[in-house]
Amino acid sequence: MTAVVQAEGLTKYYGRRRGLEDLTLDIQPGEIFGYLGPNGAGKTTTLRLLLDVIRPTRGLVRVLGGDPREPGVRSRIGYLPGELALEGRERAGEYLRFLGRIRGGVPASRIDELAERFEADLSVQMRKLSKGNKQKIGLIQAFMHEPEFLILDEPTGGLDPLVQQEFLALLREVRKSGRTVLMSSHVLAEVENVSDRVGIVRDGRLVAVEDVAALREKAVRRIELHFDAPVPAADFQGLPGVRDLRVEGAGVRCTIDGRPDALIKAAARHTVVHIVSAEPDLEEIFLTYYSDEEQHSARQESA
Amino acid sequence: MLAKSLRDNRRALAWWTIGISAFMAVYLSVFATVRQEPETYGTMAMNKFPGPLRDLMGGLTDFVSGAGYLQSVVYQLFVPMLFIVCATLLANRAIAQPEESGTLELVVTLPVDRRRLVLERFAALALALLAVAVVTLAVAWTISVAVDMGVPFDRILAAHTGVYLLGLLFGTVALTVGAATGRKMVASAVVGVWVVAGYVVVTIGRSVDAIAWLKWVSPFHYYADGRPLYEGLPVGDYLVLLGATAVLALTAVLAFDRRDVGV
């Protein structure tokens, strides 16, 4: 199966300013890929390169097996720009029908169905649309021709929670039908529930690509154990994966990396009366990546 | 794509057509009075404008004949300028303005070849201007008959064709600069400088030897120097305007095709 996105050494400079450096990434069919990073890290640059809005300085990019310069390739993509501009007196519905015609025809019933799901009013002039409503129109136009590949730049920005739920439901349907999604975000929580993999980009470089499942396993988890009697600290010291250990009388607090197995087995020798385990916060892992990278570059600078 | 560009511009087109028609109607209807008192108005026109300014107005030597009046108040300066401004504004809406506002980003991701996109927008510009030209030609002809100017239709047609070609040429300049840079201001500035310099060169500058040769790069030379209102269609001159437009349009296509959009 050909990858939906194949990028090799993809690099983009705007004059001397770096947009993206040496991106190598494959996205497989049927995958939902979350593309994460703070603003200005190079997310939008990457997505625009995939759509031939901008041209690479160096490197190779293939989308759906072809060059994104070919109109035929772009007709199989649905795109939501990060800053969607819609203006003029034209009504939203007319504009959607125009985009549908250019893309080879979209049945009016499909547009209406999506408009209903997002509760979008298509009879409003585009210049009068609020930010959230523009975003709804943007989502409708990206999904309406049922493209094989969806590229969504910050799709949930400006949407209220109910519409966000509807959007996530739509994404799951897309995944079920075997189509591929690449969506960017600066908040991990937004993509972690629907993504199969996430890539983290920072300062124009892809610093990590992880399975969401694997990321969860790596998650730092806070655990509190309470026993019926004070426990010796020595029983818990030096357990694999256990950090920040604090033993205070009958209570044990720590954080663990990865599996809690060793800790649970050590605790099982005593009588456990209460256990508290916080859900792994992927946001925290995300930040860990970043601070590691920061320490790394700080070391390099001081060397 | 083409139909959409025209539809998006229909309001602007209607207003420009009404504006230019109204301008001609007001000025041409005065001709009846001018003709009744040729001496008064002839000298008045001469006195009102001091030397260089008179040159700028095309000489004003013949203000009271039908053709002279028509040339002086309509085809010399005002109507060509109105067409150029209209064409520049329309041309900016093709690439530069949507690029600056951000609406072009989605458009270039549509399954349309970039070269075709520019060509269709150029075609829309040419057709839109043509619509303005046809309606205003009808108005010019109707009024000139009504006030009995005595200028044959084919001469008015020749002059009006020149106005159209001139407007289209400068519009295409704006389109091309916009397609190459994505900047509306740059496009308008290039047109502005070329228009003013080009016009001055063929009017005041004609008697200054040092700059007289510059007339060859002034589009106005190919428009007015053939005196279409007096001598009919200057085929060669108009073909130069048309050829320059075609070269510019091609440049626009090539420039836009190799460029990053919206950065």
XYZ file of C-alpha atoms in Angstrom:
566
model
C 0.000 0.000 0.000
C 1.445 3.402 -0.889
C 1.690 5.852 1.922
C -0.742 8.756 1.830
C 2.041 11.148 2.742
C 5.678 10.486 1.979
C 8.080 13.234 2.944
C 11.818 12.909 2.714
C 14.176 15.587 3.898
C 11.394 18.119 3.307
C 12.745 21.584 4.034
C 11.277 25.048 3.664
C 12.987 28.359 4.216
C 11.244 31.697 3.849
C 14.220 33.678 2.701
C 16.613 33.027 5.577
C 13.933 32.259 8.128
C 13.478 28.567 8.753
C 9.966 27.213 8.315
C 10.638 23.491 8.331
C 13.859 21.535 8.400
C 14.452 18.055 7.089
C 11.047 16.466 7.687
C 10.889 12.753 6.996
C 7.508 11.236 7.654
C 5.202 8.563 6.295
C 1.491 8.539 6.965
C -0.262 5.285 6.140
C -3.754 4.908 4.674
C -6.505 4.749 7.267
C -4.444 6.512 9.879
C -5.395 9.549 11.913
C -2.237 11.494 12.528
C -2.112 14.289 15.091
C 0.460 16.941 14.306
C 1.406 18.843 17.402
C 3.467 21.834 18.253
C 3.257 25.387 19.549
C 2.339 28.223 17.231
C 5.078 29.000 14.747
C 6.724 25.586 15.053
C 6.167 24.708 11.405
C 2.813 22.897 11.419
C 1.091 25.129 8.899
C 4.241 25.204 6.757
C 4.137 21.410 6.547
C 0.453 21.291 5.649
C 0.829 23.986 2.989
C 3.731 22.071 1.443
C 1.478 19.012 1.168
C -1.063 21.068 -0.773
C 1.334 22.910 -3.081
C 0.366 26.272 -1.617
C 4.082 26.766 -1.014
C 7.004 24.951 -2.608
C 9.766 23.099 -0.780
C 13.261 24.568 -0.646
C 14.657 21.027 -0.613
C 13.412 17.526 -0.262
C 10.692 15.347 -1.590
C 6.988 15.240 -0.936
C 4.405 12.879 -2.360
C 0.743 12.877 -1.449
C -1.569 9.977 -2.357
C 1.242 8.632 -4.506
C 1.536 11.744 -6.658
C 2.877 15.275 -6.799
C 0.555 17.755 -5.046
C 1.154 20.049 -8.020
C -1.176 17.854 -10.035
C -4.774 19.049 -9.794
C -5.894 15.398 -9.867
C -4.071 14.735 -6.601
C -5.554 17.794 -4.938
C -9.076 16.772 -5.949
C -8.738 13.787 -3.596
C -7.833 15.981 -0.609
C -10.066 17.953 1.717
C -8.346 20.940 3.313
C -9.222 23.221 6.172
C -6.814 26.190 6.334
C -5.621 27.324 9.745
C -6.848 30.839 9.202
C -9.847 30.428 7.002
C -10.775 33.672 5.287
C -14.312 33.949 3.942
C -15.605 37.281 2.807
C -17.938 39.066 0.476
C -21.669 39.277 0.050
C -21.872 35.765 -1.270
C -23.935 33.409 0.848
C -22.133 30.519 2.479
C -24.318 27.976 0.687
C -23.525 29.440 -2.738
C -19.816 29.332 -1.997
C -20.017 25.701 -0.908
C -21.871 24.783 -4.094
C -19.194 26.586 -6.128
C -16.394 24.666 -4.366
C -18.372 21.464 -4.916
C -18.650 22.106 -8.648
C -14.901 22.763 -8.977
C -14.220 19.523 -7.137
C -16.312 17.556 -9.571
C -19.770 17.794 -8.067
C -21.100 17.402 -4.550
C -24.776 16.548 -4.073
C -26.751 19.326 -2.389
C -28.115 16.753 0.064
C -24.584 16.084 1.315
C -23.985 19.780 2.005
C -27.320 20.100 3.763
C -26.651 17.023 5.852
C -23.306 18.387 7.069
C -24.793 21.834 7.662
C -27.442 20.229 9.834
C -24.894 18.245 11.833
C -22.839 21.353 12.529
C -25.915 23.566 12.868
C -24.524 25.955 10.294
C -26.746 28.554 8.665
C -25.888 28.570 4.953
C -28.072 31.536 4.053
C -25.798 34.047 5.800
C -23.467 36.294 3.805
C -19.927 35.177 4.402
C -18.676 38.530 5.647
C -21.276 38.346 8.420
C -20.177 34.946 9.703
C -18.616 34.780 13.159
C -15.299 33.005 13.625
C -16.945 29.839 14.864
C -19.435 29.813 12.006
C -16.666 30.352 9.458
C -14.925 27.352 10.941
C -18.117 25.311 10.460
C -18.267 26.311 6.779
C -14.585 25.385 6.521
C -15.235 21.941 7.970
C -18.214 21.367 5.677
C -16.159 22.211 2.587
C -13.323 19.958 3.741
C -15.580 16.945 4.373
C -18.284 17.396 1.750
C -16.650 15.691 -1.245
C -15.696 12.688 0.893
C -11.983 13.002 0.125
C -9.560 10.128 0.660
C -7.279 12.371 2.659
C -8.209 15.190 5.013
C -5.715 17.859 5.999
C -7.070 19.922 8.860
C -5.124 22.833 10.316
C -6.307 23.514 13.876
C -9.796 22.201 13.119
C -11.375 22.777 16.516
C -10.382 26.427 16.926
C -13.394 28.591 17.637
C -15.874 25.712 17.842
C -18.137 25.343 20.845
C -17.955 22.022 22.735
C -21.103 20.544 21.160
C -19.844 21.166 17.646
C -16.444 19.790 18.662
C -18.153 16.563 19.680
C -19.902 16.431 16.323
C -16.590 17.003 14.597
C -14.921 14.174 16.528
C -17.839 11.895 15.647
C -17.337 12.773 12.000
C -13.635 11.963 12.295
C -14.439 8.530 13.691
C -16.741 7.890 10.731
C -13.943 8.898 8.423
C -11.598 6.471 10.136
C -14.185 3.707 9.975
C -14.435 4.148 6.217
C -10.661 3.710 5.961
C -9.781 7.254 4.984
C -6.788 9.180 6.251
C -6.578 12.331 8.352
C -3.723 14.658 9.208
C -4.739 17.246 11.767
C -2.651 19.830 13.538
C -3.194 21.246 16.964
C -1.256 22.956 19.692
C -3.195 21.112 22.374
C -2.584 17.411 22.714
C -5.847 16.805 24.567
C -7.670 17.826 21.407
C -6.200 15.056 19.281
C -5.220 12.282 21.669
C -8.629 10.627 21.723
C -8.942 10.274 17.962
C -5.351 9.991 16.792
C -3.493 6.768 16.127
C -0.144 8.486 16.091
C 1.074 11.924 16.993
C 4.069 13.815 15.703
C 5.585 16.615 17.685
C 7.174 19.474 15.812
C 9.245 22.168 17.388
C 11.297 24.965 15.869
C 10.780 23.513 12.415
C 11.904 20.006 13.302
C 9.899 16.875 13.911
C 11.212 15.848 17.331
C 9.099 12.771 17.950
C 6.549 10.505 16.344
C 4.700 8.235 18.740
C 1.854 5.801 18.825
C -0.776 7.249 21.094
C -1.038 3.838 22.758
C 2.725 3.755 23.336
C 2.677 7.295 24.602
C 0.088 6.323 27.168
C 2.299 3.501 28.302
C 5.151 5.930 28.764
C 2.870 8.201 30.669
C 3.978 9.494 33.986
C 1.367 8.333 36.471
C 0.943 9.599 40.011
C 0.027 6.921 42.483
C -0.907 7.085 46.126
C -1.167 3.981 48.270
C -2.570 3.873 51.783
C -1.949 0.947 54.098
C -3.496 -0.169 57.378
C -0.163 0.246 59.183
C 3.091 2.170 58.629
C 5.305 0.534 56.018
C 9.116 0.437 55.806
C 10.409 2.743 53.114
C 13.015 0.182 52.128
C 10.286 -2.067 50.652
C 9.610 0.531 47.965
C 13.047 1.913 47.259
C 14.779 1.002 44.057
C 11.713 -0.409 42.298
C 11.965 -0.169 38.525
C 10.094 2.772 37.087
C 9.294 4.311 40.458
C 10.333 7.914 40.999
C 9.767 10.710 43.491
C 9.088 8.201 46.222
C 7.796 9.530 49.535
C 6.939 7.186 52.318
C 5.150 8.838 55.265
C 3.853 6.465 57.868
C 1.094 4.391 56.278
C 1.093 6.335 53.022
C 3.231 5.952 49.935
C 3.316 8.472 47.131
C 5.244 8.220 43.934
C 5.142 8.688 40.215
C 5.794 5.813 37.860
C 7.037 5.600 34.314
C 5.331 2.971 32.237
C 4.005 -0.151 33.936
C 2.977 -0.115 37.590
C 3.688 -3.818 37.971
C 6.693 -3.695 40.334
C 5.019 -1.192 42.620
C 1.815 -3.210 42.824
C 3.749 -6.368 43.705
C 5.685 -4.561 46.399
C 2.490 -3.091 47.820
C 0.798 -6.488 47.801
C 2.980 -7.604 50.723
C 1.073 -5.174 52.932
C -2.609 -4.498 53.428
C -3.752 -1.837 51.030
C -6.763 0.169 52.195
C -6.899 2.817 49.502
C -5.323 3.504 46.122
C -5.422 6.676 44.036
C -4.147 6.698 40.469
C -4.455 9.813 38.344
C -5.128 9.343 34.648
C -1.950 9.755 32.648
C -1.731 13.256 31.357
C -0.378 13.149 27.833
C 0.029 16.874 27.996
C 2.675 16.274 30.604
C 4.552 13.800 28.407
C 4.358 16.267 25.627
C 5.953 18.885 27.835
C 8.553 16.371 28.977
C 9.633 15.961 25.377
C 9.960 19.643 25.106
C 11.925 20.209 28.272
C 14.251 17.315 27.329
C 14.850 18.979 24.028
C 15.442 22.281 25.773
C 17.962 20.793 28.185
C 19.598 19.092 25.265
C 20.019 22.288 23.287
C 21.078 24.176 26.417
C 23.839 21.614 26.935
C 24.919 22.032 23.358
C 25.075 25.769 23.678
C 27.127 25.686 26.869
C 29.511 23.090 25.405
C -14.187 29.856 -12.145
C -14.570 32.506 -14.859
C -18.294 32.877 -14.258
C -17.677 33.176 -10.532
C -15.139 35.992 -10.979
C -17.630 37.888 -13.112
C -20.437 37.271 -10.649
C -18.284 38.446 -7.741
C -17.520 41.665 -9.610
C -20.989 42.395 -10.937
C -21.732 45.066 -8.349
C -18.461 46.918 -8.969
C -18.953 46.630 -12.720
C -22.437 48.071 -12.567
C -21.258 51.069 -10.549
C -18.302 51.754 -12.831
C -20.518 51.580 -15.895
C -23.016 53.962 -14.347
C -20.238 56.295 -13.201
C -18.450 56.533 -16.537
C -21.750 56.882 -18.413
C -22.880 59.655 -16.089
C -19.565 61.457 -16.538
C -19.905 61.365 -20.321
C -23.555 62.326 -20.209
C -22.852 65.432 -18.140
C -19.913 66.616 -20.228
C -21.283 65.774 -23.646
C -24.660 67.369 -23.032
C -22.861 70.671 -22.434
C -21.658 70.533 -26.041
C -24.905 72.058 -27.285
C -24.087 75.268 -25.379
C -20.450 75.233 -26.457
C -21.413 75.039 -30.087
C -23.834 77.950 -29.831
C -21.063 80.259 -28.697
C -17.868 78.819 -30.179
C -15.745 81.946 -29.681
C -16.541 82.388 -26.018
C -15.943 78.768 -25.095
C -13.002 78.335 -27.416
C -11.089 81.224 -25.888
C -12.351 80.412 -22.436
C -10.906 76.949 -22.717
C -7.634 78.384 -23.987
C -7.435 80.950 -21.190
C -8.506 78.664 -18.423
C -5.498 76.446 -18.883
C -1.996 77.913 -18.966
C 0.528 76.481 -21.459
C 1.780 73.240 -19.910
C -1.622 72.424 -18.504
C -3.090 72.901 -21.957
C -0.539 70.446 -23.289
C -1.611 68.071 -20.596
C -5.167 68.366 -21.855
C -4.094 67.442 -25.352
C -3.574 70.979 -26.671
C -7.192 72.175 -26.616
C -6.611 73.715 -30.060
C -9.865 72.373 -31.315
C -12.424 72.609 -28.562
C -15.547 73.610 -30.414
C -15.858 71.093 -33.244
C -17.657 67.845 -32.437
C -14.569 65.680 -32.731
C -12.381 68.217 -30.937
C -14.740 68.557 -28.015
C -15.211 64.817 -27.751
C -11.457 64.259 -27.834
C -10.702 66.981 -25.278
C -13.246 66.191 -22.601
C -13.819 62.466 -23.097
C -11.090 60.596 -24.893
C -8.035 62.658 -24.031
C -7.758 62.221 -20.306
C -10.785 61.566 -18.188
C -12.402 58.477 -19.643
C -9.082 56.645 -20.250
C -8.113 57.371 -16.634
C -11.453 56.141 -15.343
C -10.995 52.949 -17.349
C -7.461 52.485 -16.052
C -8.524 52.925 -12.434
C -11.471 50.568 -12.941
C -9.215 47.996 -14.639
C -6.585 48.234 -11.894
C -9.141 47.752 -9.141
C -10.667 44.763 -10.940
C -7.226 43.296 -11.643
C -6.244 43.569 -7.991
C -9.246 41.445 -7.129
C -7.858 38.639 -9.270
C -4.798 37.588 -7.260
C -3.247 40.198 -4.955
C -6.312 41.173 -2.952
C -7.541 37.617 -2.264
C -3.986 36.630 -1.440
C -3.655 39.422 1.106
C -7.029 38.694 2.674
C -6.270 34.966 2.733
C -9.119 33.709 0.570
C -6.725 32.623 -2.184
C -5.182 29.901 -0.013
C -8.213 27.636 -0.310
C -8.610 28.456 -4.006
C -5.093 27.303 -4.954
C -5.709 23.980 -3.199
C -8.685 23.287 -5.457
C -8.120 20.863 -8.320
C -7.422 23.667 -10.770
C -4.055 24.177 -12.405
C -2.446 27.416 -11.250
C -1.775 28.526 -14.813
C -5.418 28.021 -15.661
C -6.444 29.947 -12.563
C -4.489 33.028 -13.680
C -5.701 32.733 -17.276
C -9.321 32.493 -16.177
C -8.943 35.506 -13.929
C -7.319 37.407 -16.799
C -10.181 36.391 -19.099
C -12.651 37.563 -16.460
C -10.863 40.930 -16.328
C -10.941 41.272 -20.121
C -14.630 40.374 -20.307
C -15.619 42.594 -17.394
C -13.865 45.595 -18.950
C -15.405 44.751 -22.291
C -18.849 44.899 -20.718
C -18.103 48.363 -19.306
C -16.688 49.434 -22.685
C -19.665 48.214 -24.703
C -22.245 49.928 -22.502
C -20.293 53.185 -22.283
C -19.736 53.113 -26.050
C -23.486 52.882 -26.548
C -23.961 55.811 -24.170
C -21.268 57.902 -25.897
C -22.767 57.229 -29.307
C -26.334 57.912 -28.190
C -25.479 61.242 -26.598
C -23.260 62.369 -29.430
C -26.153 61.762 -31.800
C -28.554 63.516 -29.433
C -26.421 66.673 -29.226
C -25.599 66.398 -32.919
C -21.831 66.176 -32.683
C -21.361 65.015 -36.198
C -18.726 62.389 -35.360
C -19.261 59.136 -37.314
C -19.848 55.950 -35.350
C -16.750 54.174 -36.642
C -14.526 56.969 -35.225
C -16.140 56.780 -31.809
C -15.798 53.019 -32.010
C -12.110 53.415 -32.881
C -11.460 55.746 -29.951
C -13.468 53.615 -27.568
C -11.592 50.481 -28.651
C -8.398 52.323 -27.785
C -9.732 53.211 -24.328
C -10.620 49.561 -23.795
C -7.184 48.316 -24.899
C -5.446 50.928 -22.767
C -7.487 49.980 -19.722
C -6.902 46.310 -20.341
C -3.161 46.841 -20.716
C -2.823 48.692 -17.405
C -5.192 46.242 -15.752
C -2.939 43.446 -16.934
C 0.068 45.297 -15.526
C -1.674 45.281 -12.137
C -2.623 41.616 -12.555
C 0.922 40.648 -13.451
C 2.616 42.573 -10.648
C -0.021 41.187 -8.273
C 0.535 37.648 -9.523
C 4.291 38.012 -9.136
C 4.367 39.731 -5.748
C 0.978 39.117 -4.152
C 0.946 42.761 -3.073
C -1.934 45.019 -4.024
C -0.062 48.183 -3.114
C 2.930 47.282 -5.260
C 0.669 46.500 -8.205
C -1.249 49.775 -7.873
C 1.963 51.760 -7.445
C 3.518 50.309 -10.603
C 0.385 51.153 -12.572
C 0.209 54.646 -11.046
C 3.795 55.535 -11.842
C 3.617 54.138 -15.353
C 0.339 55.942 -16.078
C 1.465 59.343 -14.838
C 4.942 59.136 -16.384
C 3.581 57.684 -19.624
C 0.943 60.365 -19.943
C 3.291 63.234 -19.172
C 5.815 61.950 -21.710
C 3.330 62.007 -24.594
C 1.832 65.395 -23.668
C 4.193 67.891 -22.007
C 7.251 65.761 -22.736
C 6.664 65.631 -26.459
C 8.483 68.961 -26.907
C 11.336 68.085 -24.561
C 13.946 66.289 -26.633
C 15.637 64.659 -23.668
C 12.591 62.583 -22.793
C 10.653 62.555 -26.049
C 12.031 59.109 -26.990
C 10.359 57.700 -23.863
C 7.075 57.860 -25.719
C 7.891 54.444 -27.164
C 7.340 52.877 -23.737
C 4.250 54.916 -22.999
C 1.044 53.064 -23.781
C -0.633 56.431 -24.355
C 1.524 56.913 -27.430
C -0.123 53.900 -29.031
C -3.549 55.066 -27.976
C -3.781 58.775 -28.707
C -1.066 59.476 -31.237
C -2.946 57.645 -33.952
C -5.736 60.189 -33.359
C -8.455 57.506 -33.695
C -11.269 60.025 -33.386
C -9.990 61.954 -36.407
C -8.327 59.275 -38.475
C -10.079 56.023 -37.588
C -8.731 52.747 -36.271
C -4.905 52.797 -35.858
C -4.518 49.071 -36.399
C -0.754 48.894 -35.884
C -0.794 50.919 -32.664
C -3.630 48.894 -31.211
C -1.861 45.659 -32.070
C 1.109 46.893 -30.034
C -1.195 47.453 -27.039
C -2.749 44.039 -27.537
C 0.630 42.344 -27.955
C 2.011 43.974 -24.797
C -1.084 42.813 -22.924
C -0.592 39.241 -24.124
C 3.080 39.230 -23.089
C 2.180 40.596 -19.654
C -0.589 38.035 -19.177
C 1.822 35.243 -20.033
C 4.322 36.670 -17.553
C 1.584 36.670 -14.912
C 0.876 32.984 -15.564
C 4.535 31.969 -15.333
C 5.239 34.149 -12.283
C 2.277 32.850 -10.306
C 2.971 29.242 -11.218
C 6.375 29.229 -9.566
C 5.580 31.139 -6.416
C 4.630 30.485 -2.790
C 1.139 31.765 -2.061
C 0.277 33.751 1.013
C 3.676 34.026 2.707
